[in-house]
Amino acid sequence: MTQAPAATKAARRQHDREIIALAVPAFGALVAEPLFVMADSAIVGHLGTAQLAGLGVASALLTTAVSVFVFLAYATTAAVARRVGAGDLQAAIRQGMDGIWLALLLGAAVIAVVLPAAPSIVELFGASDTAAPFAITYLRISSLGIPAMLVVLASTGVLRGLQDTKTPLYVAIGGFVANGVLNVALVYGAGLGIAGSAWGTVIAQCAMAAVYLFVVVRGAKSHGASLRPDAAGIRACAQAGAPLLVRTLSLRAILMIATAVAARLGDADVAAHQIILSLWSLLAFALDAIAIAGQAIIGRYLGANDPQGARDVCRRMVQWGIASGVALGVLVVLARPLFIPLFSSDSVVQDAALPALVVVAISQPICGIVYVLDGVLMGAGDGPYLAWAMLATLAVFAPVALLVPTLGGGLTAVWAAMALMMAVRMVTLWLRTRSGHWIVTGATR
């Protein structure tokens, strides 16, 4: 076998070091985020079933509302990384400040909607009469922290664009610990019940946002970047984020359709579906960490007018995605007998979940490619293509998934449709990266 030239090996090692340095802390920060909800659930669960049910409804609404605006992180990462690559740190941080101002405006708009409409929103989502008051209380108080949550998203994008994923990890860990301590103190110590849990989360989120703002503002001052809101810059951030919003909404629609179809199959199937979906989300965090590294690195290479470097690192990250997907798939197969009993002792639920998990395991290498290429195109600022590609994927997935109850196959068929969805995404993303149209160099796209 012919050995690769020394220069090629050195470049590959450099890419590996960059990917690991950014992806590992990013994974830690991603995993820390859902722990907020888990901690709240563990603490509130001891108050009673109605309180826990109310928290479940309210937290699902809040999670959905915040996830819709994840483009604040993605678009900001790409834009800031380009300017870092171009060697203009002042403009990079200025771009980041525009994203933060947009986050504050969006957060204020969400509060204006949620506070008066909380009872109607909770009723729409089918909360019971006993759970609804607790859901309304939690939703109204927690909505006050949404601007802070969105600032955290935008600021995370700024730091990722600056090639820093360690600070978000430290902030996420600190926020998780503070949230747990505050929840216990306010729920039980102060006797505030579910309202104490909501206030604890709001305080923790505001503290995280304050730390991020301190870091970003310090960087802005050191590089002479203005902190004032710039209407043109904020509009540019919104325009860059709009296609990613379409992409995110399309993906949320796919997940909602899958859950709705599983619900039509019966209680055991929807219970098994929720177990598998939780695992699928955890696996996605691992693969998304590589995608986040891709956003930051690709943006930097394109900003530095180095298209070949962008192609090389894209190729290497795809290899990482495939290898990670294979490893995760094998792990899922080996852990199947241990994982499912953690969530349900019902043999019917277990029997429904086991074959579907095999489908999930087999699809992991495909998922690895999808997440990496998604990150590459985000880093390149290729949002419009990502929006159209996801809409096309939704158009393929929806009819296939909706036919499952008619054609049969149960939950395994639902997850086969999910695997098809990922395969369609892989094809659309691969065609784009192969075309080279995503490669646009310079400080701005």
Coordinates of C-alpha atoms in Angstrom, one line a residue:
M1 CA 0.0 0.0 0.0
T2 CA 1.3 3.4 -1.0
Q3 CA 1.8 5.7 2.0
A4 CA 0.3 9.2 1.9
P5 CA 2.9 12.0 1.5
A6 CA 4.2 13.5 4.7
A7 CA 2.6 16.8 3.9
T8 CA -0.9 15.2 3.5
K9 CA -0.5 13.3 6.8
A10 CA 0.5 16.5 8.6
A11 CA -2.5 18.4 7.2
R12 CA -4.8 15.5 8.2
R13 CA -3.4 15.6 11.8
Q14 CA -3.9 19.4 11.9
H15 CA -7.5 19.0 10.8
D16 CA -8.0 16.2 13.4
R17 CA -6.6 18.4 16.1
E18 CA -8.9 21.3 15.1
I19 CA -12.0 19.1 14.9
I20 CA -11.3 17.5 18.3
A21 CA -10.5 20.8 20.0
L22 CA -13.8 22.3 18.9
A23 CA -16.1 19.2 18.8
V24 CA -15.4 17.7 22.3
P25 CA -16.3 20.8 24.3
A26 CA -19.2 21.5 21.9
F27 CA -20.6 18.0 22.7
G28 CA -20.4 18.7 26.5
A29 CA -22.3 22.0 26.1
L30 CA -24.9 20.3 23.9
V31 CA -25.5 17.6 26.5
A32 CA -25.7 20.1 29.4
E33 CA -28.6 21.9 27.8
P34 CA -31.3 19.2 28.1
L35 CA -30.1 18.5 31.7
F36 CA -31.9 21.8 32.7
V37 CA -35.2 20.2 32.0
M38 CA -34.3 16.9 33.5
A39 CA -33.2 18.6 36.8
D40 CA -36.4 20.6 36.9
S41 CA -38.4 17.4 36.3
A42 CA -36.6 15.6 39.1
I43 CA -37.2 18.4 41.6
V44 CA -40.8 19.3 40.6
G45 CA -41.8 15.6 40.3
H46 CA -41.7 15.3 44.1
L47 CA -44.3 18.1 44.4
G48 CA -47.0 15.9 42.8
T49 CA -48.3 14.5 39.5
A50 CA -50.2 17.5 38.5
Q51 CA -47.2 19.8 39.0
L52 CA -45.0 17.4 37.0
A53 CA -47.6 17.2 34.2
G54 CA -47.8 21.0 34.1
L55 CA -44.1 21.3 33.9
G56 CA -44.1 18.8 31.1
V57 CA -46.5 20.9 29.0
A58 CA -44.8 24.2 29.7
S59 CA -41.2 22.9 29.2
A60 CA -42.2 21.3 25.9
L61 CA -43.6 24.7 24.7
L62 CA -40.5 26.6 25.9
T63 CA -38.1 24.1 24.3
T64 CA -40.0 24.3 21.0
A65 CA -40.0 28.1 21.1
V66 CA -36.3 28.4 21.8
S67 CA -35.3 25.7 19.3
V68 CA -37.1 27.6 16.6
F69 CA -34.5 30.4 17.1
V70 CA -31.4 28.1 17.0
F71 CA -30.5 29.9 13.8
L72 CA -29.2 32.7 16.1
A73 CA -26.3 30.4 16.9
Y74 CA -25.8 28.8 13.5
A75 CA -25.9 32.0 11.4
T76 CA -23.8 33.9 13.8
T77 CA -21.1 31.2 13.9
A78 CA -20.8 31.2 10.1
A79 CA -20.7 35.0 9.8
V80 CA -18.2 35.5 12.6
A81 CA -15.9 32.7 11.5
R82 CA -15.7 34.2 8.0
R83 CA -14.5 37.5 9.4
V84 CA -12.0 35.7 11.7
G85 CA -10.6 33.9 8.6
A86 CA -10.3 37.3 6.9
G87 CA -8.3 38.6 9.9
D88 CA -10.9 41.3 10.9
L89 CA -11.7 40.5 14.5
Q90 CA -13.3 43.9 15.0
A91 CA -15.9 43.2 12.2
A92 CA -16.3 39.6 13.6
I93 CA -17.3 40.8 17.0
R94 CA -19.4 43.6 15.5
Q95 CA -21.3 40.9 13.6
G96 CA -21.7 39.0 16.8
M97 CA -23.2 42.0 18.6
D98 CA -25.8 42.4 15.8
G99 CA -26.8 38.8 16.4
I100 CA -27.1 39.5 20.2
W101 CA -29.3 42.6 19.5
L102 CA -31.5 40.5 17.2
A103 CA -31.8 37.9 20.0
L104 CA -33.0 40.6 22.5
L105 CA -35.6 41.9 20.0
L106 CA -36.9 38.4 19.3
G107 CA -37.0 37.6 23.0
A108 CA -39.0 40.7 23.8
A109 CA -41.5 39.8 21.0
V110 CA -41.9 36.3 22.4
I111 CA -42.6 37.6 25.9
A112 CA -45.2 40.0 24.5
V113 CA -47.0 37.0 23.0
V114 CA -46.6 34.4 25.7
L115 CA -47.5 36.4 28.8
P116 CA -51.1 37.3 27.8
A117 CA -51.7 34.1 25.7
A118 CA -50.3 31.5 28.2
P119 CA -53.7 30.1 29.3
S120 CA -54.9 29.7 25.6
I121 CA -51.6 28.1 24.6
V122 CA -51.7 25.6 27.5
E123 CA -55.3 24.8 26.7
L124 CA -54.4 24.3 23.0
F125 CA -51.8 21.7 24.0
G126 CA -54.4 19.7 25.9
A127 CA -53.3 20.1 29.5
S128 CA -55.7 18.7 32.0
D129 CA -57.7 20.9 34.3
T130 CA -55.5 19.9 37.3
A131 CA -52.2 20.4 35.4
A132 CA -53.2 23.6 33.5
P133 CA -52.7 26.1 36.4
F134 CA -49.2 24.8 37.1
A135 CA -48.4 24.9 33.4
I136 CA -49.6 28.5 33.1
T137 CA -47.6 29.6 36.1
Y138 CA -44.4 27.9 34.9
L139 CA -44.8 29.2 31.3
R140 CA -45.4 32.8 32.3
I141 CA -42.5 33.0 34.7
S142 CA -40.1 31.1 32.5
S143 CA -41.0 33.2 29.4
L144 CA -39.3 36.1 31.2
G145 CA -36.0 34.2 30.7
I146 CA -36.5 33.7 26.9
P147 CA -34.5 36.8 26.0
A148 CA -31.6 35.5 28.1
M149 CA -31.9 32.1 26.4
L150 CA -31.8 33.6 23.0
V151 CA -28.8 35.8 24.0
V152 CA -27.1 32.6 25.1
L153 CA -27.7 31.1 21.6
A154 CA -26.4 34.1 19.8
S155 CA -23.4 34.5 22.1
T156 CA -22.6 30.8 21.7
G157 CA -22.5 31.4 18.0
V158 CA -20.1 34.4 18.5
L159 CA -17.7 32.3 20.5
R160 CA -17.9 29.3 18.2
G161 CA -17.1 31.6 15.3
L162 CA -14.1 32.8 17.2
Q163 CA -13.1 29.1 17.4
D164 CA -13.9 28.9 21.1
T165 CA -16.1 26.1 22.3
K166 CA -14.6 25.7 25.7
T167 CA -16.2 28.9 27.2
P168 CA -19.7 27.7 26.2
L169 CA -19.0 24.4 27.9
Y170 CA -17.9 26.1 31.1
V171 CA -20.9 28.4 31.1
A172 CA -23.3 25.5 30.4
I173 CA -21.9 23.5 33.4
G174 CA -22.1 26.5 35.7
G175 CA -25.6 27.2 34.5
F176 CA -26.7 23.6 35.2
V177 CA -25.2 23.6 38.7
A178 CA -26.8 27.0 39.5
N179 CA -30.1 25.9 38.1
G180 CA -30.2 22.8 40.3
V181 CA -29.2 24.7 43.5
L182 CA -31.7 27.5 42.8
N183 CA -34.5 25.1 42.1
V184 CA -34.0 23.2 45.4
A185 CA -33.7 26.4 47.4
L186 CA -36.7 28.1 45.8
V187 CA -39.0 25.1 45.4
Y188 CA -38.5 23.6 48.9
G189 CA -36.4 26.1 50.9
A190 CA -38.6 29.1 50.0
G191 CA -41.7 27.0 49.6
L192 CA -42.5 28.5 46.1
G193 CA -43.4 25.2 44.5
I194 CA -43.4 25.1 40.7
A195 CA -43.1 28.9 40.6
G196 CA -39.7 28.5 42.4
S197 CA -38.6 26.1 39.7
A198 CA -39.4 28.6 37.0
W199 CA -37.7 31.4 38.8
G200 CA -34.6 29.3 39.4
T201 CA -34.4 28.5 35.7
V202 CA -34.9 32.2 34.8
I203 CA -32.2 33.3 37.2
A204 CA -29.7 30.7 35.9
Q205 CA -30.4 31.6 32.3
C206 CA -29.9 35.3 33.0
A207 CA -26.7 34.6 34.8
M208 CA -25.4 32.6 31.8
A209 CA -26.4 35.4 29.5
A210 CA -24.6 37.9 31.7
V211 CA -21.4 35.8 31.6
Y212 CA -21.6 35.6 27.8
L213 CA -22.2 39.3 27.5
F214 CA -19.2 40.1 29.7
V215 CA -17.0 37.9 27.5
V216 CA -18.3 39.4 24.2
V217 CA -18.3 43.0 25.5
R218 CA -14.8 42.6 26.8
G219 CA -13.7 41.3 23.3
A220 CA -15.6 44.2 21.6
K221 CA -13.8 46.8 23.7
S222 CA -10.4 45.2 23.2
H223 CA -10.8 45.3 19.4
G224 CA -12.6 48.7 19.2
A225 CA -16.0 47.2 18.0
S226 CA -19.1 49.2 18.6
L227 CA -21.7 47.9 21.1
R228 CA -24.6 50.0 19.8
P229 CA -27.4 48.3 17.8
D230 CA -27.0 48.7 14.1
A231 CA -30.3 48.4 12.1
A232 CA -28.6 47.3 8.9
G233 CA -26.5 44.7 10.7
I234 CA -29.5 43.4 12.6
R235 CA -31.5 43.1 9.4
A236 CA -28.6 41.3 7.8
C237 CA -28.6 38.8 10.7
A238 CA -32.3 38.2 10.3
Q239 CA -32.0 37.7 6.6
A240 CA -29.2 35.2 7.0
G241 CA -31.2 33.4 9.7
A242 CA -34.5 33.2 7.8
P243 CA -33.6 30.3 5.6
L244 CA -32.3 28.4 8.6
L245 CA -35.6 29.1 10.4
V246 CA -37.4 27.4 7.5
R247 CA -35.0 24.5 7.7
T248 CA -35.6 24.2 11.5
L249 CA -39.4 24.4 11.2
S250 CA -39.3 21.7 8.4
L251 CA -37.3 19.4 10.7
R252 CA -39.7 20.0 13.6
A253 CA -42.6 19.2 11.3
I254 CA -40.9 15.9 10.4
L255 CA -40.5 15.0 14.1
M256 CA -44.1 15.9 14.9
I257 CA -45.4 13.8 12.0
A258 CA -43.4 10.8 13.2
T259 CA -44.7 11.2 16.7
A260 CA -48.3 11.7 15.5
V261 CA -48.1 8.5 13.3
A262 CA -46.6 6.5 16.2
A263 CA -49.5 7.7 18.4
R264 CA -52.0 6.3 15.9
L265 CA -50.4 2.9 16.2
G266 CA -51.2 2.5 19.9
D267 CA -50.0 3.4 23.4
A268 CA -47.2 0.8 23.4
D269 CA -45.9 2.0 20.1
V270 CA -45.9 5.7 21.0
A271 CA -44.2 4.8 24.4
A272 CA -41.5 2.9 22.5
H273 CA -41.3 5.8 20.0
Q274 CA -40.5 8.3 22.8
I275 CA -37.8 6.0 24.2
I276 CA -36.2 5.7 20.7
L277 CA -36.6 9.4 20.1
S278 CA -34.7 10.2 23.3
L279 CA -31.9 8.0 22.2
W280 CA -31.9 9.4 18.7
S281 CA -31.6 12.9 20.2
L282 CA -28.6 11.9 22.3
L283 CA -26.9 10.4 19.3
A284 CA -27.6 13.5 17.4
F285 CA -25.8 15.6 20.0
A286 CA -22.6 13.5 19.5
L287 CA -22.8 14.0 15.7
D288 CA -23.9 17.6 15.9
A289 CA -20.7 18.4 17.9
I290 CA -18.7 17.5 14.7
A291 CA -21.1 19.7 12.7
I292 CA -20.5 22.6 15.0
A293 CA -16.8 22.2 14.5
G294 CA -17.5 22.2 10.8
Q295 CA -19.4 25.5 10.9
A296 CA -16.5 27.3 12.7
I297 CA -13.7 25.8 10.6
I298 CA -15.3 26.0 7.2
G299 CA -16.3 29.6 7.8
R300 CA -12.8 30.5 8.8
Y301 CA -11.2 28.8 5.7
L302 CA -13.6 30.5 3.3
G303 CA -13.1 33.9 5.0
A304 CA -9.3 33.4 4.6
N305 CA -9.8 32.8 0.8
D306 CA -8.7 29.2 1.1
P307 CA -11.2 27.1 -0.9
Q308 CA -8.8 24.1 -1.0
G309 CA -8.4 24.1 2.7
A310 CA -12.2 24.2 3.0
R311 CA -12.5 21.2 0.7
D312 CA -9.9 19.2 2.6
V313 CA -11.4 19.8 6.0
C314 CA -14.8 19.0 4.6
R315 CA -13.5 15.6 3.3
R316 CA -11.8 14.9 6.7
M317 CA -15.0 15.7 8.6
V318 CA -17.1 13.4 6.5
Q319 CA -14.6 10.6 7.4
W320 CA -15.1 11.6 11.0
G321 CA -18.9 11.5 10.6
I322 CA -18.9 8.1 9.0
A323 CA -16.5 6.6 11.6
S324 CA -18.6 8.2 14.5
G325 CA -21.8 6.9 13.0
V326 CA -20.5 3.4 12.7
A327 CA -19.2 3.4 16.3
L328 CA -22.5 4.8 17.6
G329 CA -24.5 2.3 15.5
V330 CA -22.5 -0.6 17.0
L331 CA -23.0 0.8 20.5
V332 CA -26.7 1.0 20.0
V333 CA -26.9 -2.6 18.9
L334 CA -24.8 -3.8 21.8
A335 CA -26.6 -1.7 24.4
R336 CA -30.2 -2.5 23.2
P337 CA -30.9 -5.1 25.9
L338 CA -29.7 -2.7 28.6
F339 CA -31.1 0.6 27.3
I340 CA -34.7 -0.2 26.8
P341 CA -35.4 -1.6 30.3
L342 CA -34.2 1.6 31.8
F343 CA -37.3 3.3 30.5
S344 CA -40.0 0.6 30.5
S345 CA -40.5 -2.8 32.0
D346 CA -43.5 -3.4 29.7
S347 CA -42.6 -6.3 27.5
V348 CA -45.0 -5.0 24.7
V349 CA -43.2 -1.7 24.7
Q350 CA -39.8 -3.5 24.6
D351 CA -40.8 -5.7 21.8
A352 CA -41.9 -2.7 19.7
A353 CA -38.7 -0.8 20.5
L354 CA -36.1 -3.5 19.8
P355 CA -36.5 -3.9 16.0
A356 CA -36.9 -0.1 15.5
L357 CA -33.6 0.4 17.4
V358 CA -31.9 -1.8 14.9
V359 CA -33.1 0.6 12.1
V360 CA -31.7 3.5 14.1
A361 CA -28.4 1.7 14.5
I362 CA -28.0 0.9 10.8
S363 CA -28.8 4.5 9.9
Q364 CA -26.2 6.1 12.1
P365 CA -23.4 6.3 9.4
I366 CA -25.9 8.1 7.2
C367 CA -26.7 10.4 10.1
G368 CA -23.0 11.1 10.6
I369 CA -22.6 12.2 7.0
V370 CA -25.8 14.3 7.1
Y371 CA -24.8 16.2 10.3
V372 CA -21.3 16.9 9.0
L373 CA -22.4 18.2 5.6
D374 CA -25.2 20.2 7.2
G375 CA -22.5 21.9 9.4
V376 CA -20.3 22.5 6.4
L377 CA -23.0 24.2 4.4
M378 CA -24.0 26.3 7.4
G379 CA -20.4 27.3 7.9
A380 CA -20.4 28.4 4.2
G381 CA -23.5 30.5 4.8
D382 CA -25.5 28.3 2.3
G383 CA -28.8 28.8 4.2
P384 CA -31.1 29.1 1.2
Y385 CA -30.1 25.7 -0.2
L386 CA -30.5 24.1 3.2
A387 CA -34.0 25.5 3.5
W388 CA -35.0 24.2 0.1
A389 CA -33.4 20.8 0.7
M390 CA -35.2 20.3 4.0
L391 CA -38.5 21.3 2.4
A392 CA -37.9 18.7 -0.3
T393 CA -37.0 16.1 2.4
L394 CA -40.3 16.9 4.2
A395 CA -42.2 16.5 1.0
V396 CA -40.7 13.0 0.6
F397 CA -41.0 11.9 4.2
A398 CA -44.6 13.1 5.0
P399 CA -46.5 10.8 2.5
V400 CA -44.3 7.8 3.3
A401 CA -44.8 8.2 7.1
L402 CA -48.5 8.9 6.9
L403 CA -49.0 5.6 4.9
V404 CA -47.5 3.5 7.7
P405 CA -50.8 2.9 9.6
T406 CA -52.4 1.8 6.4
L407 CA -49.6 -0.3 4.9
G408 CA -48.5 -1.8 8.3
G409 CA -45.0 -2.4 9.7
G410 CA -45.7 -0.7 13.0
L411 CA -43.1 1.4 14.7
T412 CA -40.3 -0.2 12.8
A413 CA -41.8 1.2 9.6
V414 CA -42.0 4.6 11.2
W415 CA -38.3 4.6 11.9
A416 CA -37.6 3.1 8.5
A417 CA -39.3 6.3 7.2
M418 CA -37.0 8.3 9.4
A419 CA -34.0 6.5 8.0
L420 CA -35.3 7.3 4.5
M421 CA -35.6 10.9 5.5
M422 CA -31.9 11.0 6.6
A423 CA -30.9 9.3 3.3
V424 CA -32.8 11.9 1.3
R425 CA -31.0 14.6 3.3
M426 CA -27.7 12.9 2.7
V427 CA -28.3 12.9 -1.1
T428 CA -29.3 16.5 -1.2
L429 CA -26.3 17.7 0.9
W430 CA -23.8 15.5 -1.0
L431 CA -25.0 16.8 -4.3
R432 CA -24.5 20.4 -3.1
T433 CA -21.0 19.8 -1.6
R434 CA -19.9 17.9 -4.7
S435 CA -21.1 20.8 -7.0
G436 CA -18.8 23.3 -5.2
H437 CA -21.4 26.0 -5.4
W438 CA -21.2 26.4 -1.6
I439 CA -17.6 27.6 -1.9
V440 CA -17.8 31.4 -1.8
T441 CA -14.7 33.0 -0.3
G442 CA -14.3 36.3 1.4
A443 CA -15.3 38.0 4.6
T444 CA -19.0 38.0 3.6
R445 CA -20.9 35.6 1.4

